[in-house]
């Protein structure tokens, strides 16, 4: 269901006169109500704050009417003109103090000198590892190679555990200034600690860097809990902690462990796919025109003008491309978007995940799933996520707070269940389109 954003006159003026927010995130792109929107509707006086190093991760949990929504951009926490014209004074003060510059000239060293990192992860100098933002392959990691504080330094800071530390400091400032948890009206604070993702992308999940940021994340959570105990009060908050995805191990690491794994550039596959469509249908009239218009994580987009010009049905060309993709050694499975959207939800968990990821207007005409432990990427090092394979989908979900039944559970759950879980804890109805149910007998009450 498409739910248009609030278009009050004031907001319209903002959207028309202001440049687009920097980065990918814009609340206007949201199609459904978020947990924050549900809370705002049912408790207009609640305080809602969304924070992250990344725009999209700050915006998506809190939606359209948070009290504050901030992310990190070139040395400052910023917001969108969709929300407000000026930063909150407390955010401006935080930026002006330049506490984000305090790591300049220092190095990211290992947290624990008493721990055998190699035993618990892998060799520091492993094949396939990246270097972040000019941070090098091995410890200690400088914060970029630049002489002056600038983009390189800030990118390196974000791709280190200290990006999380900076965000935590900013969160403390937000909790205090916005008086979160101070009255009987429920409030919502979402924090997306983005550095774990950036470190994972650069050095891979089995790296000493990921081990180190994981150890340090434990300290971040400890400090957050202590702060909440002191400023909100023990037993006066519920926490849901999860990850939005896992990640593919470095193919080089998997190969060394004897797995069928590979890293391939997308160009070879796409060029061969284009050649196949040309052979089957027609050569384009000019050198610039292609059957495949674009390809990204959302699939392969066919050139609709070419289909029209050659009087071809999109379904037929999509089926041709799907059949060809299925023959390729790097491809696990391929699907035509429209076919899959028409079909009932599959019993096959992998296909079901693909079905639930597709969008009629936004996804590509053809979607493919790469073989497990394979990466199709233009990067020669590092890794990424986004497949339905278990290394990408298996993440923890940790809940803590009053009424949460203690114990360890093994039932399948999705991080999306956080919407129902936190709505329950906040005493509100979940957003209308939140489909992941509240896990059975999660709360004692
Ligand atoms: Zn990522």
XYZ file of C-alpha atoms and ligand atoms in Angstrom:
446
model
C 0.000 0.000 0.000
C 1.320 3.370 -0.925
C 0.993 5.851 1.870
C 1.836 9.359 0.716
C 3.956 11.457 3.063
C 2.490 14.365 4.937
C 2.124 17.196 2.445
C 1.137 20.071 4.661
C 1.763 23.500 3.116
C 4.794 24.021 5.288
C 6.423 20.778 4.169
C 5.531 21.419 0.530
C 7.367 24.730 0.679
C 10.407 22.968 2.122
C 10.432 20.290 -0.536
C 10.037 22.785 -3.343
C 12.594 25.357 -2.281
C 15.294 23.292 -0.636
C 17.812 21.058 -2.335
C 17.290 17.345 -1.888
C 18.752 15.888 1.287
C 22.302 14.663 0.820
C 22.729 10.926 0.396
C 20.200 8.249 -0.439
C 17.738 8.798 2.329
C 14.560 10.793 1.987
C 11.454 10.143 4.081
C 9.330 10.864 1.006
C 10.584 7.557 -0.456
C 8.969 5.529 2.318
C 5.984 3.534 1.077
C 4.547 2.437 4.414
C 4.187 3.696 7.946
C 7.049 2.911 10.329
C 7.051 2.072 14.029
C 7.741 5.756 14.699
C 4.718 6.746 12.623
C 2.497 4.326 14.557
C 3.713 5.733 17.862
C 3.277 9.334 16.688
C -0.304 8.651 15.602
C -1.309 7.020 18.870
C 0.782 9.121 21.255
C 1.136 12.582 19.654
C 3.203 13.804 22.624
C 5.747 10.992 22.480
C 9.375 11.825 21.714
C 10.797 10.012 18.696
C 14.488 10.116 17.802
C 16.316 8.219 15.030
C 20.133 8.253 14.838
C 22.745 6.609 12.664
C 25.899 7.274 10.715
C 23.826 6.571 7.553
C 20.809 8.528 6.337
C 18.567 5.567 5.455
C 19.221 3.793 8.733
C 18.319 6.919 10.704
C 15.142 7.608 8.725
C 13.523 4.232 8.185
C 12.756 3.237 11.778
C 11.311 6.618 12.772
C 9.516 7.624 9.578
C 7.907 10.928 8.816
C 7.373 12.801 12.052
C 10.231 12.194 14.452
C 11.314 14.911 16.852
C 14.873 14.428 15.685
C 16.470 12.371 12.917
C 20.216 12.670 12.330
C 23.032 11.020 10.442
C 26.719 11.719 9.914
C 27.896 13.557 6.822
C 31.393 15.024 6.312
C 32.140 15.652 9.951
C 28.677 16.761 11.064
C 25.416 15.257 12.178
C 22.807 16.477 9.691
C 19.080 16.108 9.109
C 16.755 16.562 6.146
C 14.903 19.745 5.244
C 11.912 17.408 5.002
C 11.936 17.450 8.801
C 13.099 20.943 9.715
C 14.989 23.975 8.427
C 17.621 24.187 11.129
C 19.423 21.718 13.329
C 18.326 21.467 16.943
C 20.549 23.762 19.028
C 21.920 20.725 20.900
C 22.931 19.115 17.580
C 24.596 22.329 16.397
C 26.498 22.564 19.674
C 27.616 18.948 19.368
C 28.874 19.601 15.821
C 30.588 22.841 16.823
C 32.564 21.064 19.561
C 34.172 18.935 16.805
C 34.480 15.933 19.065
C 34.521 13.826 15.884
C 38.025 15.151 15.158
C 39.547 13.739 18.326
C 40.873 10.577 16.641
C 42.795 12.464 13.959
C 46.457 11.474 13.919
C 45.752 8.467 16.154
C 45.450 4.834 15.159
C 42.890 2.060 15.599
C 44.733 -0.461 17.758
C 43.474 -3.818 19.002
C 41.331 -3.524 22.119
C 42.665 -6.644 23.836
C 46.391 -7.274 24.133
C 45.756 -10.501 26.068
C 43.724 -12.177 23.325
C 44.985 -14.332 20.438
C 43.067 -12.592 17.654
C 44.244 -15.022 14.979
C 42.876 -17.992 16.912
C 39.432 -16.373 17.197
C 39.288 -14.958 13.658
C 41.953 -15.354 10.956
C 45.393 -14.051 9.976
C 45.543 -10.254 10.039
C 46.917 -10.114 6.510
C 44.376 -12.352 4.737
C 43.811 -12.588 1.014
C 40.753 -10.650 -0.193
C 40.750 -8.160 2.661
C 40.251 -4.525 1.778
C 41.760 -1.425 3.298
C 38.720 0.700 4.192
C 39.374 4.380 3.559
C 43.177 4.135 3.126
C 43.364 2.386 6.512
C 45.543 -0.530 5.414
C 45.050 -4.279 5.693
C 46.576 -4.871 9.108
C 46.585 -3.407 12.617
C 47.210 -0.694 13.660
C 44.944 1.200 11.248
C 45.481 4.921 10.676
C 42.426 7.137 10.165
C 43.106 7.701 6.479
C 46.341 8.805 4.868
C 45.410 12.490 4.389
C 47.411 15.219 6.143
C 44.298 17.262 6.838
C 40.945 16.452 8.392
C 38.499 15.889 5.568
C 36.413 13.284 3.773
C 39.134 10.628 3.919
C 39.448 10.984 7.689
C 35.673 10.942 8.260
C 35.214 7.896 6.012
C 37.984 6.109 7.922
C 36.414 7.092 11.242
C 33.068 5.633 10.155
C 34.856 2.431 9.018
C 36.326 1.937 12.482
C 34.805 1.192 15.908
C 35.104 4.874 16.795
C 32.278 5.778 14.426
C 30.050 3.845 16.841
C 31.627 5.680 19.800
C 30.895 9.049 18.193
C 27.294 8.022 17.527
C 26.870 6.867 21.115
C 28.132 10.237 22.395
C 25.638 11.964 20.116
C 22.854 9.650 21.325
C 23.587 10.594 24.961
C 23.279 14.257 23.955
C 19.948 13.544 22.212
C 18.513 11.557 25.152
C 19.359 14.384 27.523
C 18.225 17.270 25.311
C 14.985 15.647 24.160
C 14.258 14.362 27.693
C 13.678 10.809 26.511
C 12.015 8.530 29.041
C 11.346 11.360 31.467
C 7.533 11.214 31.634
C 4.743 8.637 31.334
C 4.323 9.101 27.586
C 6.289 6.344 25.780
C 9.268 7.484 23.683
C 11.217 5.783 20.897
C 14.956 5.988 20.286
C 16.507 4.066 17.395
C 20.266 3.897 16.963
C 21.848 2.202 13.977
C 25.517 1.595 14.690
C 26.799 1.691 11.132
C 30.502 1.051 11.710
C 30.047 -2.721 12.089
C 28.667 -2.805 8.533
C 31.479 -0.703 7.074
C 34.199 -2.705 8.832
C 32.529 -5.950 7.720
C 32.408 -4.787 4.095
C 36.081 -3.821 4.056
C 37.803 -6.643 5.955
C 35.204 -9.439 5.914
C 33.360 -11.229 8.738
C 36.260 -13.521 9.656
C 38.771 -10.682 10.023
C 40.563 -9.496 13.140
C 38.980 -6.098 12.452
C 35.452 -7.541 12.799
C 36.507 -9.418 15.931
C 37.837 -6.183 17.395
C 34.776 -4.075 16.556
C 32.572 -6.839 17.972
C 34.474 -6.764 21.274
C 34.171 -2.994 21.288
C 30.449 -3.167 20.422
C 30.012 -5.071 23.663
C 31.461 -2.056 25.483
C 29.214 0.313 23.521
C 26.152 -1.666 24.667
C 27.476 -1.726 28.258
C 27.883 2.063 28.213
C 24.433 2.552 26.671
C 22.758 0.340 29.300
C 24.588 2.109 32.130
C 23.545 5.478 30.730
C 19.908 4.419 30.378
C 19.906 3.007 33.917
C 21.204 6.316 35.246
C 19.133 8.706 33.119
C 15.904 6.814 32.368
C 15.912 4.314 35.214
C 16.318 0.563 35.608
C 13.265 -1.309 34.360
C 11.909 1.751 32.559
C 13.018 0.825 29.041
C 12.843 -2.084 26.616
C 15.666 -2.729 24.153
C 15.537 -4.712 20.918
C 18.939 -5.280 19.356
C 19.461 -6.881 15.981
C 21.258 -6.567 12.652
C 19.620 -5.767 9.338
C 21.698 -8.423 7.580
C 24.638 -10.790 7.794
C 27.336 -10.886 5.142
C 29.077 -13.198 2.684
C 32.471 -14.439 3.884
C 35.368 -13.245 1.711
C 35.374 -15.669 -1.279
C 39.159 -15.988 -0.853
C 38.593 -17.114 2.744
C 35.896 -19.615 1.708
C 38.082 -20.986 -1.080
C 40.976 -21.507 1.311
C 38.574 -23.410 3.568
C 37.767 -25.752 0.648
C 34.370 -24.290 -0.297
C 33.130 -23.716 -3.827
C 33.502 -19.939 -3.835
C 34.415 -17.170 -6.239
C 34.579 -13.421 -6.793
C 33.479 -12.199 -10.213
C 33.144 -8.771 -11.785
C 29.579 -8.016 -12.954
C 30.733 -6.774 -16.336
C 31.495 -10.223 -17.763
C 28.096 -11.615 -16.828
C 26.177 -8.560 -18.045
C 28.107 -8.356 -21.316
C 27.397 -12.026 -22.007
C 23.710 -11.562 -21.102
C 23.461 -8.585 -23.465
C 25.128 -10.591 -26.246
C 22.631 -13.404 -25.720
C 19.643 -11.044 -26.057
C 21.164 -9.510 -29.213
C 21.651 -12.924 -30.768
C 18.131 -14.033 -29.873
C 16.288 -10.832 -30.857
C 18.190 -8.099 -32.686
C 21.256 -5.903 -32.761
C 20.392 -2.414 -31.498
C 20.344 0.342 -34.132
C 23.153 2.348 -32.525
C 26.234 1.681 -30.423
C 24.801 3.248 -27.255
C 21.546 1.300 -27.041
C 21.377 -1.910 -25.029
C 18.746 -4.502 -24.207
C 19.878 -4.327 -20.602
C 19.343 -0.797 -19.427
C 20.662 -1.155 -15.873
C 21.580 -3.738 -13.265
C 21.990 -3.440 -9.513
C 21.043 -5.183 -6.264
C 17.380 -4.811 -7.224
C 17.818 -6.832 -10.404
C 18.309 -6.416 -14.142
C 16.241 -3.725 -15.877
C 15.308 -4.305 -19.513
C 15.226 -1.429 -21.984
C 11.479 -0.913 -22.379
C 11.931 1.256 -25.514
C 13.720 -1.630 -27.230
C 10.911 -4.024 -26.302
C 8.327 -1.636 -27.740
C 10.359 -0.971 -30.894
C 10.678 -4.715 -31.556
C 7.062 -5.447 -30.536
C 8.212 -7.864 -27.847
C 6.331 -8.755 -24.689
C 8.369 -7.940 -21.544
C 7.444 -11.368 -20.128
C 8.962 -13.142 -23.109
C 12.276 -11.298 -22.986
C 12.418 -11.673 -19.198
C 11.868 -15.431 -19.603
C 14.698 -15.603 -22.160
C 17.064 -13.823 -19.794
C 15.991 -15.992 -16.851
C 16.626 -19.188 -18.833
C 20.082 -17.941 -19.856
C 21.001 -16.847 -16.320
C 20.053 -20.248 -14.904
C 22.717 -21.805 -17.144
C 25.527 -19.636 -15.762
C 27.926 -21.292 -13.307
C 27.830 -18.359 -10.835
C 24.010 -18.208 -10.699
C 22.012 -20.181 -8.138
C 18.570 -19.230 -9.474
C 16.855 -16.545 -11.534
C 13.317 -15.199 -11.666
C 11.098 -12.952 -13.743
C 9.757 -10.297 -11.382
C 6.189 -10.283 -12.693
C 5.925 -14.085 -12.665
C 7.096 -14.285 -9.090
C 4.830 -11.463 -7.924
C 1.811 -13.211 -9.462
C 2.635 -16.577 -7.891
C 1.388 -17.538 -4.410
C 4.019 -17.305 -1.663
C 6.408 -20.202 -2.177
C 6.992 -22.993 0.323
C 10.667 -22.828 -0.641
C 12.237 -20.433 1.887
C 14.751 -19.021 -0.596
C 12.123 -18.245 -3.240
C 9.833 -16.885 -0.559
C 12.551 -14.442 0.527
C 13.002 -13.290 -3.060
C 9.234 -12.869 -3.470
C 9.057 -10.726 -0.363
C 11.949 -8.578 -1.584
C 10.417 -7.728 -4.949
C 8.508 -4.548 -5.689
C 6.310 -4.262 -8.790
C 7.580 -0.801 -9.772
C 11.004 -0.590 -8.194
C 12.610 -4.000 -8.751
C 14.306 -5.036 -11.978
C 12.472 -7.125 -14.595
C 14.724 -10.060 -13.761
C 16.166 -10.967 -10.394
C 18.896 -13.492 -9.767
C 20.435 -15.158 -6.742
C 24.138 -15.817 -6.842
C 25.515 -19.211 -5.721
C 26.364 -19.471 -2.025
C 29.809 -18.044 -1.175
C 30.028 -16.335 -4.563
C 30.206 -12.577 -5.001
C 29.437 -10.626 -8.131
C 31.154 -7.343 -7.406
C 33.313 -4.777 -9.110
C 35.428 -4.563 -5.925
C 38.582 -6.659 -5.936
C 38.552 -6.893 -2.144
C 36.019 -6.919 0.669
C 32.534 -8.342 0.631
C 28.844 -7.527 0.646
C 25.384 -8.828 1.537
C 21.897 -8.995 0.061
C 21.344 -12.653 -0.853
C 18.747 -15.007 0.680
C 21.529 -17.397 1.797
C 21.780 -18.115 5.497
C 25.078 -16.273 6.042
C 23.224 -13.128 4.939
C 19.930 -13.752 6.707
C 20.955 -15.327 10.020
C 21.258 -12.549 12.596
C 20.660 -12.423 16.324
C 17.716 -10.699 17.950
C 18.286 -9.739 21.570
C 15.502 -8.372 23.754
C 15.877 -6.878 27.177
C 13.547 -5.103 29.529
C 10.602 -5.390 31.861
C 8.239 -8.245 31.004
C 10.606 -9.969 28.568
C 10.774 -13.647 29.492
C 14.382 -14.634 30.173
C 15.971 -17.368 28.074
C 17.396 -18.389 24.745
C 15.039 -19.175 21.890
C 15.714 -20.992 18.646
C 12.502 -20.263 16.750
C 12.795 -18.498 13.421
C 12.160 -14.789 13.666
C 12.922 -11.793 11.482
C 14.326 -8.443 12.648
C 11.104 -6.979 11.218
C 9.376 -8.520 14.237
C 10.942 -5.638 16.183
C 8.054 -3.475 14.944
C 5.493 -5.749 16.647
C 7.711 -6.373 19.679
C 8.433 -2.720 20.382
C 4.858 -1.670 19.568
C 3.756 -4.153 22.221
C 6.311 -2.790 24.695
C 5.223 0.781 23.918
C 1.559 -0.158 24.269
C 0.608 0.808 20.713
C -0.790 -1.007 17.679
C 1.998 -1.917 15.224
C 2.070 -0.140 11.852
C -0.711 -1.495 9.609
C 1.685 -3.240 7.213
C 3.941 -4.795 9.862
C 3.428 -8.448 9.020
C 6.015 -10.188 11.193
C 4.100 -11.293 14.283
C 4.989 -10.881 17.920
C 6.956 -14.035 18.851
C 4.813 -16.380 20.912
C 5.038 -15.978 24.712
C 7.789 -13.390 24.468
C 6.414 -11.225 27.219
C 5.527 -12.642 30.616
C 2.549 -10.381 31.050
Zn 26.326 -3.047 4.075
